[in-house]
XYZ file of C-alpha atoms in Angstrom:
586
model
C 51.680 -4.383 190.915
C 51.820 -7.845 192.425
C 54.625 -8.648 194.822
C 55.788 -12.211 195.146
C 57.460 -13.373 198.330
C 59.366 -16.495 199.182
C 60.407 -17.993 202.465
C 61.506 -21.121 204.256
C 59.003 -23.795 205.086
C 59.337 -24.750 208.735
C 58.247 -28.358 209.115
C 58.411 -30.855 211.942
C 61.198 -32.637 210.140
C 64.349 -31.180 208.650
C 63.494 -32.419 205.170
C 60.343 -32.294 203.085
C 58.785 -35.748 202.789
C 55.825 -36.098 200.436
C 52.915 -38.380 201.119
C 53.325 -41.626 199.131
C 51.515 -41.900 195.829
C 51.830 -41.300 192.095
C 49.800 -38.079 191.914
C 51.472 -34.698 191.262
C 53.657 -33.225 193.962
C 51.206 -30.501 194.875
C 48.628 -33.057 196.027
C 51.104 -34.798 198.372
C 52.509 -31.899 200.393
C 52.533 -32.434 204.206
C 50.462 -29.330 204.904
C 49.532 -30.621 208.361
C 53.205 -30.282 209.353
C 53.241 -26.501 208.925
C 53.405 -24.562 212.223
C 50.075 -23.744 213.762
C 48.978 -20.137 213.733
C 45.948 -18.270 214.903
C 43.565 -18.312 211.924
C 42.653 -14.685 212.592
C 46.329 -13.674 212.350
C 46.982 -15.350 208.985
C 46.609 -13.104 205.971
C 44.113 -14.539 203.535
C 43.190 -13.378 200.061
C 39.412 -13.350 199.967
C 37.488 -14.017 196.805
C 36.318 -10.789 195.186
C 32.673 -9.867 195.265
C 31.070 -11.179 192.045
C 29.102 -7.913 191.790
C 32.209 -5.714 192.176
C 33.283 -3.700 189.146
C 36.539 -4.882 187.642
C 39.095 -2.812 185.778
C 40.469 -4.112 182.477
C 43.209 -6.680 182.858
C 46.741 -5.231 182.643
C 48.663 -5.751 179.389
C 51.038 -8.665 179.054
C 54.456 -7.777 180.490
C 57.408 -9.672 179.077
C 60.962 -9.662 180.484
C 63.380 -9.026 177.639
C 66.703 -9.904 179.324
C 68.019 -10.906 182.747
C 68.980 -7.333 183.640
C 65.309 -6.383 183.507
C 64.407 -8.763 186.293
C 63.320 -7.101 189.551
C 65.849 -7.492 192.341
C 65.257 -7.538 196.044
C 67.716 -7.250 198.864
C 68.098 -10.201 201.191
C 66.313 -9.885 204.481
C 65.974 -11.922 207.614
C 63.240 -14.536 207.485
C 60.361 -13.865 209.849
C 59.678 -17.255 211.434
C 56.538 -16.282 213.306
C 53.744 -18.711 212.215
C 51.376 -15.967 211.126
C 54.040 -14.506 208.790
C 55.104 -17.735 207.093
C 54.491 -18.353 203.388
C 51.937 -21.155 203.319
C 51.437 -21.705 199.574
C 54.137 -22.898 197.223
C 54.956 -23.247 193.541
C 56.016 -26.897 193.161
C 58.598 -27.924 190.529
C 58.781 -31.642 189.797
C 60.603 -33.477 186.973
C 58.222 -36.224 185.890
C 57.957 -38.323 182.737
C 60.766 -36.417 181.053
C 59.103 -33.035 181.580
C 59.340 -30.305 184.204
C 55.899 -30.025 185.821
C 54.890 -26.865 187.670
C 52.082 -27.197 190.203
C 50.435 -23.785 190.554
C 49.190 -22.774 194.024
C 45.708 -21.374 194.651
C 45.431 -17.667 193.871
C 42.581 -15.297 194.651
C 42.685 -12.877 191.708
C 43.033 -13.198 187.965
C 45.727 -10.490 187.930
C 47.967 -12.549 190.226
C 47.395 -15.729 188.230
C 48.186 -14.064 184.896
C 51.311 -12.427 186.312
C 52.583 -15.763 187.642
C 51.919 -17.534 184.337
C 53.668 -14.721 182.440
C 56.767 -15.045 184.616
C 56.781 -18.815 184.109
C 56.542 -18.378 180.331
C 59.363 -15.813 180.307
C 61.617 -18.028 182.401
C 60.915 -21.089 180.245
C 61.637 -19.085 177.096
C 64.866 -17.706 178.525
C 66.172 -21.060 179.774
C 64.855 -23.104 176.883
C 63.282 -25.629 179.252
C 59.787 -26.820 178.268
C 57.378 -26.941 181.177
C 53.905 -28.304 181.782
C 51.610 -26.422 184.154
C 49.164 -28.193 186.457
C 47.529 -27.588 189.784
C 44.938 -24.985 190.634
C 43.190 -23.289 187.697
C 42.760 -19.577 187.259
C 40.239 -17.934 189.590
C 36.781 -17.497 188.076
C 36.685 -14.078 186.501
C 34.330 -12.702 183.812
C 37.313 -11.097 182.079
C 38.845 -14.538 181.418
C 37.391 -16.869 178.793
C 38.087 -20.490 179.690
C 36.783 -23.968 178.997
C 37.357 -27.272 180.749
C 37.689 -30.839 179.480
C 37.045 -33.410 182.201
C 36.939 -37.218 182.012
C 33.652 -38.522 183.386
C 32.566 -42.175 183.698
C 32.123 -43.307 180.100
C 32.170 -39.814 178.562
C 34.378 -36.763 178.089
C 32.770 -33.648 179.577
C 33.473 -30.321 177.868
C 32.383 -27.073 179.510
C 32.652 -24.241 176.996
C 32.799 -20.543 177.779
C 29.661 -18.393 177.513
C 28.370 -16.963 174.250
C 26.817 -13.521 173.797
C 25.370 -13.931 170.299
C 23.693 -16.689 168.335
C 26.480 -16.693 165.754
C 29.077 -17.180 168.481
C 27.082 -20.031 170.019
C 26.580 -21.659 166.616
C 30.300 -21.477 165.797
C 31.333 -22.983 169.131
C 28.875 -25.852 168.793
C 30.064 -26.643 165.265
C 33.733 -26.518 166.284
C 33.061 -28.753 169.292
C 31.403 -31.436 167.163
C 34.134 -31.194 164.497
C 36.932 -31.546 167.047
C 35.173 -34.508 168.675
C 34.959 -36.317 165.334
C 38.591 -35.488 164.582
C 39.653 -37.222 167.800
C 37.389 -40.239 167.071
C 34.904 -39.333 169.778
C 31.212 -39.837 169.071
C 28.083 -38.070 170.230
C 25.906 -41.177 169.992
C 26.177 -44.896 170.618
C 24.446 -48.095 169.594
C 22.764 -50.240 172.205
C 23.150 -53.999 172.188
C 19.858 -54.407 170.295
C 20.893 -51.950 167.562
C 18.958 -48.919 168.760
C 20.650 -45.537 168.425
C 20.905 -43.608 171.702
C 22.820 -40.768 173.262
C 26.182 -41.249 174.904
C 24.691 -41.024 178.381
C 26.409 -37.714 178.994
C 24.486 -34.513 179.417
C 24.093 -31.622 177.032
C 23.221 -29.311 179.897
C 22.466 -25.715 178.975
C 23.566 -22.959 181.357
C 21.829 -19.587 181.149
C 22.962 -16.327 182.697
C 25.281 -13.421 181.977
C 29.000 -12.753 181.868
C 28.643 -11.080 185.258
C 25.999 -11.695 187.935
C 24.481 -8.230 187.543
C 23.944 -9.032 183.830
C 22.046 -12.251 184.614
C 18.426 -12.097 183.433
C 17.388 -14.291 186.366
C 18.624 -11.728 188.896
C 17.313 -8.769 186.936
C 13.915 -10.390 186.409
C 13.180 -13.017 189.105
C 9.873 -13.868 187.400
C 11.810 -15.361 184.467
C 12.780 -18.472 186.434
C 9.239 -18.744 187.757
C 7.896 -18.654 184.208
C 10.304 -21.318 182.983
C 9.690 -23.751 185.847
C 5.928 -23.344 185.514
C 5.998 -23.709 181.727
C 8.108 -26.878 181.928
C 5.621 -28.331 184.404
C 2.761 -27.551 182.033
C 4.573 -29.088 179.024
C 6.104 -32.486 179.916
C 7.541 -32.783 176.401
C 10.231 -30.256 177.363
C 11.314 -32.624 180.143
C 11.208 -35.942 178.274
C 11.826 -35.482 174.537
C 15.405 -34.201 174.893
C 16.421 -36.276 177.926
C 18.387 -39.502 178.177
C 17.078 -43.036 178.570
C 16.703 -42.792 182.345
C 13.908 -40.479 183.490
C 11.927 -40.318 186.701
C 12.342 -39.127 190.293
C 15.782 -40.743 190.725
C 17.265 -39.677 187.382
C 19.873 -36.971 186.815
C 17.213 -34.356 186.008
C 13.916 -35.158 187.771
C 10.911 -32.886 187.420
C 9.632 -31.113 190.509
C 6.356 -33.054 190.475
C 7.809 -36.560 190.015
C 8.916 -37.374 193.555
C 6.372 -35.863 195.969
C 2.646 -35.446 195.507
C 2.615 -32.122 197.382
C 5.523 -30.575 195.455
C 3.274 -28.530 193.155
C 1.403 -27.126 196.141
C 4.674 -26.013 197.762
C 5.878 -24.620 194.445
C 2.766 -22.485 194.050
C 3.349 -21.054 197.509
C 6.951 -20.270 196.570
C 5.890 -18.617 193.301
C 3.569 -16.361 195.279
C 6.607 -14.932 197.122
C 8.433 -13.950 193.909
C 7.397 -10.529 192.550
C 6.121 -10.293 189.007
C 8.905 -7.886 188.011
C 12.250 -6.682 189.293
C 12.893 -4.771 192.468
C 13.725 -7.635 194.843
C 17.054 -8.622 196.423
C 19.052 -11.179 194.395
C 19.108 -13.722 197.216
C 15.312 -14.004 197.332
C 14.906 -16.457 194.422
C 17.600 -18.744 195.819
C 16.092 -18.783 199.307
C 12.562 -19.365 198.018
C 13.310 -22.162 195.526
C 16.482 -23.801 196.863
C 14.692 -26.462 198.904
C 12.035 -27.130 196.266
C 14.165 -27.533 193.133
C 15.773 -30.731 194.483
C 15.511 -34.452 193.850
C 13.899 -36.945 196.211
C 17.034 -37.071 198.402
C 17.385 -33.290 198.687
C 20.234 -33.025 196.163
C 20.210 -29.465 194.797
C 22.352 -30.331 191.778
C 20.547 -33.407 190.443
C 17.371 -31.661 189.349
C 15.808 -30.371 186.151
C 16.476 -26.729 187.056
C 19.730 -26.440 188.993
C 20.211 -23.109 190.809
C 23.412 -24.002 192.684
C 25.173 -21.048 191.044
C 22.313 -18.569 190.966
C 22.863 -16.751 194.256
C 23.973 -19.198 196.906
C 25.486 -17.544 200.019
C 27.979 -20.379 200.508
C 30.714 -18.891 198.306
C 31.288 -16.310 195.600
C 31.323 -19.094 192.981
C 27.725 -19.804 193.933
C 26.639 -16.207 193.318
C 27.050 -16.094 189.548
C 23.450 -15.658 188.419
C 23.473 -18.965 186.492
C 20.677 -21.501 185.985
C 21.493 -24.937 184.560
C 18.927 -26.903 182.540
C 19.891 -30.557 183.000
C 17.108 -32.439 181.152
C 19.046 -32.371 177.875
C 21.220 -35.187 176.555
C 23.875 -34.858 173.871
C 22.155 -35.156 170.463
C 23.968 -36.962 167.637
C 24.303 -33.940 165.333
C 25.363 -30.340 165.858
C 22.243 -28.952 164.182
C 20.042 -30.926 166.557
C 21.946 -29.388 169.451
C 21.482 -25.929 167.981
C 17.734 -26.511 167.632
C 17.590 -27.345 171.342
C 19.457 -24.180 172.229
C 17.337 -22.122 169.849
C 14.177 -23.446 171.497
C 15.455 -22.421 174.925
C 16.472 -18.967 173.711
C 13.059 -18.543 172.090
C 11.258 -19.456 175.312
C 13.420 -17.059 177.331
C 12.561 -14.253 174.899
C 8.878 -15.199 175.094
C 8.822 -15.089 178.924
C 10.805 -11.853 179.018
C 8.059 -10.132 177.058
C 5.120 -12.014 178.556
C 5.616 -13.902 181.857
C 3.887 -17.255 182.321
C 1.336 -17.136 185.152
C -1.020 -19.991 184.286
C -2.120 -22.369 187.083
C 0.218 -25.307 187.616
C -1.189 -28.708 186.553
C -1.428 -31.755 188.804
C -0.442 -34.564 186.471
C -0.003 -37.270 189.100
C 0.174 -40.765 187.567
C -0.618 -39.344 184.122
C 3.099 -38.561 183.852
C 3.841 -42.293 183.798
C 0.932 -43.236 181.551
C 0.045 -40.582 178.977
C 3.170 -38.442 178.942
C 5.548 -41.335 178.250
C 3.956 -41.992 174.848
C 5.546 -40.215 171.857
C 2.201 -39.273 170.272
C 1.155 -37.026 173.153
C 4.656 -35.624 173.586
C 4.708 -34.685 169.898
C 1.356 -32.936 170.274
C 2.637 -31.096 173.331
C 5.719 -29.889 171.449
C 3.442 -28.658 168.660
C 1.533 -26.635 171.271
C 4.817 -25.087 172.454
C 5.710 -24.096 168.886
C 2.216 -22.660 168.346
C 2.549 -20.643 171.551
C 5.864 -19.200 170.335
C 4.350 -18.269 166.989
C 1.469 -16.480 168.723
C 4.007 -14.315 170.564
C 5.825 -13.419 167.345
C 8.596 -16.053 167.398
C 8.492 -18.199 164.264
C 9.675 -21.550 165.613
C 8.741 -24.333 163.180
C 7.695 -27.658 164.707
C 9.277 -29.487 161.757
C 12.678 -28.578 163.202
C 11.941 -30.962 166.092
C 11.084 -34.019 163.957
C 14.688 -35.418 164.080
C 14.586 -35.252 167.879
C 11.329 -37.207 167.992
C 12.612 -39.847 165.564
C 15.851 -40.168 167.517
C 14.128 -40.407 170.902
C 11.243 -42.636 169.753
C 12.421 -44.868 166.879
C 9.807 -46.617 164.769
C 10.160 -50.397 165.032
C 7.664 -51.235 162.311
C 4.012 -51.672 161.511
C 1.477 -53.422 159.288
C -1.772 -52.704 157.459
C -4.867 -54.704 156.515
C -7.678 -53.428 154.307
C -7.092 -49.811 155.246
C -6.454 -50.397 158.956
C -2.903 -49.385 159.918
C -0.930 -50.276 163.054
C 2.373 -48.606 163.987
C 4.771 -49.625 166.776
C 7.261 -47.165 168.286
C 9.519 -47.136 171.281
C 8.242 -45.189 174.283
C 9.652 -43.968 177.594
C 9.885 -46.245 180.605
C 10.822 -44.650 183.964
C 13.119 -47.147 185.651
C 12.982 -48.005 189.338
C 16.013 -47.632 191.567
C 16.660 -50.907 193.387
C 17.525 -51.405 197.013
C 21.050 -51.431 198.367
C 23.002 -54.630 197.814
C 25.877 -56.026 199.883
C 29.241 -55.339 198.304
C 28.114 -52.329 196.284
C 29.622 -49.970 198.825
C 26.937 -47.354 198.331
C 28.769 -45.817 195.371
C 26.513 -47.279 192.650
C 22.789 -46.816 192.116
C 21.337 -49.870 190.397
C 18.156 -49.458 188.342
C 15.799 -52.005 186.829
C 16.276 -51.399 183.110
C 14.690 -54.743 182.181
C 11.213 -53.210 181.756
C 10.494 -51.423 178.474
C 7.499 -49.760 176.883
C 6.159 -49.520 173.337
C 3.552 -47.259 171.804
C 0.961 -48.868 169.532
C -1.098 -46.600 167.273
C -4.073 -47.817 165.216
C -5.636 -45.856 162.357
C -8.925 -46.459 160.525
C -9.976 -49.393 162.651
C -13.687 -50.270 162.701
C -15.129 -49.474 166.143
C -16.520 -52.568 167.836
C -14.834 -54.890 165.357
C -11.078 -54.332 165.229
C -8.791 -54.655 168.243
C -5.046 -55.020 168.555
C -3.734 -57.733 170.848
C -0.285 -58.152 172.329
C 0.592 -61.702 173.330
C -3.122 -62.421 173.308
C -4.179 -59.541 175.582
C -6.338 -56.677 174.334
C -4.551 -53.295 174.212
C -6.620 -50.515 175.895
C -6.687 -47.926 173.118
C -7.833 -44.344 173.674
C -8.805 -41.866 170.926
C -6.247 -39.174 170.124
C -8.647 -36.544 168.841
C -7.917 -37.322 165.203
C -10.750 -39.158 163.483
C -10.139 -42.902 163.290
C -6.919 -42.783 165.331
C -6.231 -44.279 168.746
C -3.102 -44.970 170.765
C -1.951 -46.989 173.784
C 1.180 -48.241 175.528
C 2.485 -51.770 176.159
C 4.740 -52.396 179.139
C 6.706 -55.647 179.284
C 9.790 -57.349 180.686
C 12.424 -57.292 177.984
C 15.108 -59.339 179.710
C 15.781 -60.785 183.131
C 18.893 -59.579 184.969
C 20.155 -61.248 188.160
C 18.745 -58.406 190.259
C 15.521 -56.695 189.262
C 12.077 -55.661 190.396
C 9.679 -58.646 190.658
C 12.318 -61.320 189.895
C 9.702 -64.099 189.624
C 8.112 -62.562 186.502
C 9.578 -63.940 183.310
C 10.480 -62.365 179.977
C 7.623 -61.531 177.602
C 9.668 -61.447 174.399
C 8.831 -62.101 171.635
C 5.811 -59.801 171.465
C 3.147 -60.938 168.997
C 0.808 -58.177 167.805
C -2.473 -59.300 166.214
C -5.107 -57.271 164.421
C -8.061 -59.095 165.935
C -11.512 -59.345 164.371
C -14.064 -59.391 167.186
C -16.780 -60.668 164.836
C -15.005 -63.795 163.603
C -12.749 -64.339 166.619
C -9.631 -64.573 164.445
C -6.447 -62.604 163.877
C -6.492 -60.933 160.481
C -2.813 -60.023 160.385
C 0.060 -59.469 162.741
C 3.777 -59.050 163.373
C 6.363 -60.311 165.851
C 8.749 -58.039 167.753
C 11.850 -59.589 169.307
C 13.680 -57.691 172.015
C 16.898 -59.577 171.274
C 18.084 -61.956 168.549
C 15.081 -63.783 167.002
C 16.956 -67.068 167.101
C 17.399 -66.901 170.846
C 21.098 -66.063 170.644
C 22.636 -63.357 172.802
C 24.541 -60.631 171.026
C 28.111 -60.896 172.232
C 29.310 -57.439 171.161
C 27.893 -54.006 170.508
C 27.246 -53.072 166.864
C 30.472 -52.012 165.195
C 28.825 -49.465 162.885
C 25.488 -48.113 161.667
C 25.000 -50.930 159.151
C 25.411 -53.589 161.826
C 22.991 -51.754 164.118
C 20.408 -51.398 161.350
C 20.655 -55.103 160.559
C 19.911 -55.962 164.177
C 16.883 -53.681 164.213
C 15.520 -55.213 161.015
C 15.968 -58.809 162.092
C 14.240 -58.200 165.428
C 11.004 -57.044 163.742
C 9.314 -59.725 161.654
C 6.253 -58.810 159.525
C 4.686 -62.218 160.166
C 3.831 -64.547 163.014
C 0.253 -63.651 163.934
C -1.855 -66.076 165.934
C -3.501 -68.779 163.788
C -7.071 -70.013 164.175
C -9.980 -68.836 166.299
C -9.218 -67.847 169.878
C -10.481 -65.599 172.660
C -8.318 -62.722 173.927
C -6.750 -63.043 177.341
C -8.272 -60.776 179.970
C -5.923 -58.247 181.578
C -7.771 -55.556 183.480
C -6.319 -52.085 182.905
C -4.790 -50.592 186.001
C -6.780 -47.586 187.302
C -3.614 -45.479 187.615
C -2.557 -46.281 184.019
C -5.663 -46.619 181.806
C -3.652 -46.200 178.584
C -1.135 -48.964 179.316
C -1.266 -52.725 178.919
C 1.138 -54.073 181.549
C 1.981 -57.633 180.509
C 3.457 -58.344 183.918
C -0.106 -58.649 185.275
C -0.767 -61.600 182.939
C 1.587 -63.710 185.057
C -0.601 -63.541 188.145
C -1.820 -66.979 189.312
């Protein structure tokens, strides 16, 4: 049974003066004014071992009448510093309500007992109260979720699920409640494109207790997942947000340093192929590799902050967070993402992944930013799952591809077809600017990329030009099909990379006949309003956004008369990409 004690607070002044401010009382207590005591003499409640076995929580005890309250005889107050009560339950009338600021507690039993006594007292006195302060201690016997305001989004952390049905129900309820409160899971950009909210849809894997975690029971599971994600870039880019690359919120291991894969292979060699190793080994081996370019252990594709960190018991939970997932617009799309992850975990549990790690290098920013190759890579993942007995259909991922890589338009001429889609552009982080204070990280989002795909073109005769420059197509493996990327400056902000290079919009795409030296047909793609106006507001609804997308793509406007294509040499590090910024060289 828990025993609650009270005592006088001995401060330097006779009265309790709070620090000035409008935050709750518990945040403004003059804790520095408490008498000093030898830290070794102060009784402290230590956090329980996350691996310790826990008894079932005691049943709810309710006080029926005042005579049932426990009584204690008065005693002299021990004023020695090491025996003083140093935490306090703060009661503050604020905004017409009695607010109770709960102190930090070490065990779930103590927290539940305190909350029960507060509820009984409020029921007996008839005074409504609002509880704030420190939350309940982390305990696998307590199911809890948190709703936190983040810049521009509302972050919801739901409690773990043990079955697929439970996970499906929670996801559906979360989306329904968001719609009921007029919160959306998608947004429209200024040009009418549909995109995610910018908030993450991070997936956390583990167990209700650390000893149930599959990553601590089978250390090779994390090795298989990291290696498989490196081998299949589509898992890193198809479900992510707009900002990818080494300075994003979920960078790949091989994006920042050229020797990262070499170090990762050496780390994998120290992880046994099956169980039988101490739980701290995986954390020690991978902690300094699964980081971003600045050494941040949280801002990475595979976050192991809570796997088995020795810093605190909250870091030894056996959890792995997958951060390269953004909130999809529909609950079923979210469930497909989670089903894919569960399928891959089941696949690696039965058959670990030990293939050699690829060295993509600059191919990540040339080939693997085009939707065609990412779609093929996802099809390979689905085929691999089917070969291991997991029937994951690649058609389930089509909505994700259409959402991530919208089709802007296309045209056809005598059997030759040209399609234009949006592609991925890794943005650069800019240098520090005076007045920013170091709190913001500015990126150059003015550069965009499109994918151009040509089908049934006559080799040696048909080419596709963009603003007069020949696009460097490469065959896809399908007969008569080739694909390439076009990189261009979409708009010109006050601060950007290469500020002397102008805007390339509108983009004129021509189906060029090499024999006659003329454009057979073409289209015009406007990044913003075709009349040169600037959109003053974001689209108010889906119809307004669709209208903007339609008016920016015009199925006319090809180059008239005979002309010779402009010469832009492909860059050796990006042979599949036409970078229009190189046309502006003197």
